[in-house]
Amino acid sequence: MHELEIEGFAFDAGRWPLDQDLPTVVFIHGSGGSRVLWHAQVEALAYETNTLALDLPGHGASDGEGMRRVEDYAAAVDGFVSSLGAPRPVPCGLSLGGAIVLRLLLDHPGKYGAGIIVNSGAKLRVAPFIFEAIEKDYQGYLAAAPSFSISEKTDPSRIQPLSEAMASCPPAVALGDFQACDAFDVMERLGEVEVPVLVLTASDDKMTPPKYGAFLAEYIRGAKLVNIEDAGHLSPMERPDEVSLAIVEFVKSL
């Protein structure tokens, strides 16, 4: 895996330079997170396709400041994709990242030929306790996060790299991410998505329950729905092989 930086964006690439004959899966992390969420997929899929996982602005090793609107994050990701000249880009995002994928598909219908939405929804209302916890006791929020973000069947050590990355995220940035999620709502626009979409849910996801993904799959024409068993909100790290397999099968079908 290659660790790279271009125009202020820190990112990982499964192969570099990009193969112009292959599609490019662009992995996007969730609120307060970093690209480490997708390390397993960046490596596993590199044998089949180009893979990139970036830190959003203000996160991880990327420059810039965090944002408070999904539209702004989507514009930043689109700029990143354009700066690389990534061939046949397929955005793949979790939670906030999934909302960004939906905005990319809606805002740039001719550019992104497919999308992958993981543990996300068309509307992402955030529980009030999350805002309160981040504002009053960020360290306490971080300590409690595994209790609502992974399955009881998952060993917490599996998400340790992400937990460490989240600890380095400024509280104001994490708060802005959740504000962006809370304001996000494209429920009335799902019928406008006209490209192939893979929707991944997780059986034990408490933050975006499987019904959120089922709604997406019902109202996005032709969407494929796959549920990852015995996984919570951070399924790419909890069940990396199952998530990677679902994604690679989808990309190979395009």
Short mmCIF file of C-alpha atoms in Angstrom, two decimals:
data_model
loop_
_atom_site.label_atom_id
_atom_site.label_comp_id
_atom_site.label_asym_id
_atom_site.label_seq_id
_atom_site.Cartn_x
_atom_site.Cartn_y
_atom_site.Cartn_z
CA MET A 1 0.00 0.00 0.00
CA HIS A 2 1.28 3.44 -0.93
CA GLU A 3 0.91 6.43 1.42
CA LEU A 4 0.70 9.61 -0.65
CA GLU A 5 -0.21 13.30 -0.55
CA ILE A 6 -1.51 15.49 -3.36
CA GLU A 7 -2.80 19.06 -3.07
CA GLY A 8 -3.24 18.81 0.68
CA PHE A 9 -5.02 15.45 0.63
CA ALA A 10 -3.37 12.52 2.42
CA PHE A 11 -4.41 9.19 0.96
CA ASP A 12 -3.54 5.52 0.56
CA ALA A 13 -3.42 3.77 -2.79
CA GLY A 14 -3.48 0.04 -3.37
CA ARG A 15 -1.52 0.48 -6.58
CA TRP A 16 0.41 3.47 -7.85
CA PRO A 17 0.39 4.87 -10.43
CA LEU A 18 -3.25 4.22 -11.19
CA ASP A 19 -4.04 1.73 -13.95
CA GLN A 20 -5.96 3.72 -16.56
CA ASP A 21 -7.72 0.57 -17.76
CA LEU A 22 -9.33 -0.17 -14.38
CA PRO A 23 -12.06 1.54 -12.35
CA THR A 24 -11.03 3.42 -9.22
CA VAL A 25 -12.80 2.79 -5.91
CA VAL A 26 -12.50 5.93 -3.76
CA PHE A 27 -13.05 5.11 -0.07
CA ILE A 28 -14.47 7.82 2.20
CA HIS A 29 -14.52 7.55 6.00
CA GLY A 30 -17.16 8.63 8.50
CA SER A 31 -17.51 11.36 11.13
CA GLY A 32 -14.37 12.14 13.09
CA GLY A 33 -12.59 9.26 11.39
CA SER A 34 -9.73 8.69 8.99
CA ARG A 35 -8.70 6.57 6.04
CA VAL A 36 -7.45 3.78 8.34
CA LEU A 37 -11.07 2.57 8.36
CA TRP A 38 -10.52 1.22 4.85
CA HIS A 39 -7.00 -0.21 5.05
CA ALA A 40 -8.14 -3.81 4.58
CA GLN A 41 -10.23 -2.97 1.53
CA VAL A 42 -7.55 -0.80 -0.08
CA GLU A 43 -5.19 -3.75 0.02
CA ALA A 44 -7.65 -6.57 -0.72
CA LEU A 45 -9.18 -4.94 -3.80
CA ALA A 46 -5.92 -3.71 -5.29
CA TYR A 47 -5.56 -6.97 -7.20
CA GLU A 48 -8.78 -6.25 -9.09
CA THR A 49 -9.03 -2.45 -9.33
CA ASN A 50 -7.49 0.88 -8.39
CA THR A 51 -8.15 1.71 -4.73
CA LEU A 52 -7.80 5.04 -2.95
CA ALA A 53 -8.72 5.99 0.62
CA LEU A 54 -8.42 9.65 1.59
CA ASP A 55 -8.53 11.66 4.78
CA LEU A 56 -11.24 14.30 4.47
CA PRO A 57 -10.14 17.94 4.97
CA GLY A 58 -9.24 18.59 8.59
CA HIS A 59 -8.96 14.86 9.35
CA GLY A 60 -5.96 12.59 9.73
CA ALA A 61 -3.00 13.92 7.76
CA SER A 62 -4.99 16.05 5.30
CA ASP A 63 -4.80 19.84 5.30
CA GLY A 64 -7.71 22.22 5.59
CA GLU A 65 -10.55 22.51 8.04
CA GLY A 66 -13.51 20.30 8.77
CA MET A 67 -16.84 21.21 7.22
CA ARG A 68 -20.45 21.39 8.38
CA ARG A 69 -22.25 20.48 5.16
CA VAL A 70 -22.19 17.22 3.24
CA GLU A 71 -22.28 19.23 0.00
CA ASP A 72 -18.98 20.89 0.89
CA TYR A 73 -17.28 17.60 1.67
CA ALA A 74 -18.60 16.17 -1.60
CA ALA A 75 -17.14 19.12 -3.51
CA ALA A 76 -13.78 18.53 -1.81
CA VAL A 77 -13.79 14.83 -2.67
CA ASP A 78 -14.78 15.60 -6.25
CA GLY A 79 -11.85 17.99 -6.49
CA PHE A 80 -9.52 15.30 -5.16
CA VAL A 81 -10.76 12.79 -7.74
CA SER A 82 -10.33 15.34 -10.52
CA SER A 83 -6.82 16.28 -9.41
CA LEU A 84 -5.74 12.63 -9.75
CA GLY A 85 -7.52 12.05 -13.04
CA ALA A 86 -8.79 8.84 -11.47
CA PRO A 87 -10.27 6.62 -14.19
CA ARG A 88 -13.91 5.46 -13.86
CA PRO A 89 -14.27 6.60 -10.22
CA VAL A 90 -16.61 4.66 -7.94
CA PRO A 91 -17.05 6.42 -4.59
CA CYS A 92 -17.52 4.18 -1.56
CA GLY A 93 -18.38 5.74 1.78
CA LEU A 94 -19.45 4.80 5.30
CA SER A 95 -22.01 6.84 7.27
CA LEU A 96 -21.01 10.48 6.57
CA GLY A 97 -18.99 9.01 3.71
CA GLY A 98 -22.13 7.33 2.37
CA ALA A 99 -23.93 10.68 2.41
CA ILE A 100 -21.01 12.12 0.44
CA VAL A 101 -21.38 9.31 -2.10
CA LEU A 102 -25.05 10.16 -2.58
CA ARG A 103 -24.21 13.83 -3.13
CA LEU A 104 -21.55 12.91 -5.68
CA LEU A 105 -23.99 10.72 -7.60
CA LEU A 106 -26.66 13.43 -7.52
CA ASP A 107 -24.40 16.39 -8.26
CA HIS A 108 -22.20 14.76 -10.93
CA PRO A 109 -24.39 12.17 -12.69
CA GLY A 110 -22.11 11.90 -15.70
CA LYS A 111 -18.86 11.53 -13.80
CA TYR A 112 -19.47 8.72 -11.32
CA GLY A 113 -20.65 5.55 -13.03
CA ALA A 114 -21.54 3.71 -9.82
CA GLY A 115 -21.53 4.13 -6.04
CA ILE A 116 -21.21 2.10 -2.85
CA ILE A 117 -23.04 3.21 0.28
CA VAL A 118 -22.07 1.52 3.55
CA ASN A 119 -24.02 1.81 6.81
CA SER A 120 -25.62 5.09 5.85
CA GLY A 121 -28.96 6.52 4.80
CA ALA A 122 -30.87 9.11 2.81
CA LYS A 123 -31.45 11.04 6.05
CA LEU A 124 -29.02 10.89 8.97
CA ARG A 125 -30.50 12.37 12.12
CA VAL A 126 -27.96 12.19 14.94
CA ALA A 127 -28.89 11.28 18.51
CA PRO A 128 -28.68 14.37 20.77
CA PHE A 129 -26.44 12.57 23.26
CA ILE A 130 -23.64 12.47 20.67
CA PHE A 131 -23.58 16.25 20.33
CA GLU A 132 -23.72 16.66 24.09
CA ALA A 133 -20.95 14.15 24.69
CA ILE A 134 -18.60 15.70 22.12
CA GLU A 135 -19.15 19.22 23.47
CA LYS A 136 -18.90 18.39 27.18
CA ASP A 137 -16.53 15.41 27.40
CA TYR A 138 -14.81 14.45 24.14
CA GLN A 139 -12.54 11.91 25.79
CA GLY A 140 -15.55 10.30 27.42
CA TYR A 141 -17.28 10.18 24.04
CA LEU A 142 -14.27 8.46 22.49
CA ALA A 143 -14.12 5.93 25.34
CA ALA A 144 -17.81 5.12 24.94
CA ALA A 145 -17.83 5.02 21.12
CA PRO A 146 -17.15 1.28 20.76
CA SER A 147 -20.28 0.52 22.81
CA PHE A 148 -22.51 1.91 20.07
CA SER A 149 -20.33 1.63 16.97
CA ILE A 150 -19.38 -2.07 16.87
CA SER A 151 -21.15 -5.37 17.38
CA GLU A 152 -21.02 -7.10 20.74
CA LYS A 153 -19.48 -9.99 18.78
CA THR A 154 -16.51 -7.83 17.69
CA ASP A 155 -13.26 -7.70 19.66
CA PRO A 156 -12.65 -3.96 20.28
CA SER A 157 -8.99 -4.43 19.38
CA ARG A 158 -10.05 -4.77 15.73
CA ILE A 159 -10.93 -1.08 15.60
CA GLN A 160 -7.96 0.16 17.68
CA PRO A 161 -6.22 1.92 14.72
CA LEU A 162 -9.39 3.91 14.05
CA SER A 163 -9.89 4.67 17.74
CA GLU A 164 -6.39 6.15 17.82
CA ALA A 165 -7.08 8.21 14.70
CA MET A 166 -10.36 9.51 16.15
CA ALA A 167 -8.54 10.60 19.30
CA SER A 168 -6.38 12.92 17.17
CA CYS A 169 -9.41 14.50 15.47
CA PRO A 170 -10.22 17.92 17.00
CA PRO A 171 -13.57 17.89 18.80
CA ALA A 172 -14.80 20.82 16.70
CA VAL A 173 -14.18 18.84 13.51
CA ALA A 174 -16.01 15.77 14.82
CA LEU A 175 -18.88 17.98 15.95
CA GLY A 176 -19.08 19.59 12.50
CA ASP A 177 -19.17 16.17 10.87
CA PHE A 178 -22.17 15.12 12.93
CA GLN A 179 -23.86 18.45 12.25
CA ALA A 180 -23.40 17.77 8.54
CA CYS A 181 -25.00 14.36 8.97
CA ASP A 182 -27.87 15.73 11.03
CA ALA A 183 -28.75 18.26 8.29
CA PHE A 184 -28.47 15.73 5.46
CA ASP A 185 -31.69 14.69 3.74
CA VAL A 186 -32.04 13.44 0.15
CA MET A 187 -35.01 11.14 0.73
CA GLU A 188 -37.01 12.85 -2.00
CA ARG A 189 -34.17 12.65 -4.53
CA LEU A 190 -33.22 8.97 -4.53
CA GLY A 191 -35.16 8.42 -7.75
CA GLU A 192 -32.68 10.72 -9.50
CA VAL A 193 -29.82 8.24 -9.02
CA GLU A 194 -29.47 6.41 -12.32
CA VAL A 195 -26.24 4.46 -11.92
CA PRO A 196 -25.58 1.05 -10.30
CA VAL A 197 -25.43 1.27 -6.51
CA LEU A 198 -24.36 -1.26 -3.89
CA VAL A 199 -25.87 -0.74 -0.45
CA LEU A 200 -24.16 -2.50 2.45
CA THR A 201 -25.83 -2.78 5.84
CA ALA A 202 -24.69 -4.48 9.05
CA SER A 203 -26.90 -6.70 11.17
CA ASP A 204 -25.81 -5.18 14.50
CA ASP A 205 -25.49 -1.54 13.43
CA LYS A 206 -26.99 0.68 16.16
CA MET A 207 -26.15 4.02 14.50
CA THR A 208 -27.63 3.39 11.05
CA PRO A 209 -29.79 0.27 11.43
CA PRO A 210 -30.28 -2.01 8.41
CA LYS A 211 -33.67 -0.42 7.70
CA TYR A 212 -31.82 2.71 6.53
CA GLY A 213 -30.04 0.74 3.83
CA ALA A 214 -33.21 -1.15 2.94
CA PHE A 215 -34.90 2.19 2.25
CA LEU A 216 -32.04 3.20 -0.05
CA ALA A 217 -32.22 -0.09 -1.93
CA GLU A 218 -35.99 0.24 -2.33
CA TYR A 219 -35.95 3.74 -3.79
CA ILE A 220 -32.73 3.70 -5.84
CA ARG A 221 -33.59 1.87 -9.04
CA GLY A 222 -31.68 -1.37 -9.46
CA ALA A 223 -29.69 -1.02 -6.24
CA LYS A 224 -28.15 -4.17 -4.80
CA LEU A 225 -28.52 -4.73 -1.05
CA VAL A 226 -26.08 -6.88 0.96
CA ASN A 227 -26.25 -7.31 4.74
CA ILE A 228 -23.06 -8.09 6.65
CA GLU A 229 -23.84 -10.42 9.54
CA ASP A 230 -22.39 -10.09 13.06
CA ALA A 231 -21.07 -6.58 12.40
CA GLY A 232 -21.86 -3.12 13.67
CA HIS A 233 -21.39 0.37 12.25
CA LEU A 234 -17.69 -0.16 11.58
CA SER A 235 -18.16 -3.32 9.52
CA PRO A 236 -15.19 -2.68 7.17
CA MET A 237 -12.91 -3.25 10.17
CA GLU A 238 -15.12 -5.73 12.03
CA ARG A 239 -15.73 -8.06 9.07
CA PRO A 240 -13.15 -6.95 6.48
CA ASP A 241 -13.24 -10.09 4.32
CA GLU A 242 -17.02 -10.06 3.93
CA VAL A 243 -17.10 -6.34 3.12
CA SER A 244 -14.23 -6.65 0.64
CA LEU A 245 -15.88 -9.58 -1.12
CA ALA A 246 -19.18 -7.74 -1.53
CA ILE A 247 -17.41 -4.69 -2.95
CA VAL A 248 -15.17 -6.56 -5.36
CA GLU A 249 -18.06 -8.62 -6.71
CA PHE A 250 -20.01 -5.42 -7.34
CA VAL A 251 -17.11 -3.66 -9.05
CA LYS A 252 -16.41 -6.67 -11.27
CA SER A 253 -20.07 -6.61 -12.37
CA LEU A 254 -19.83 -3.06 -13.71
#
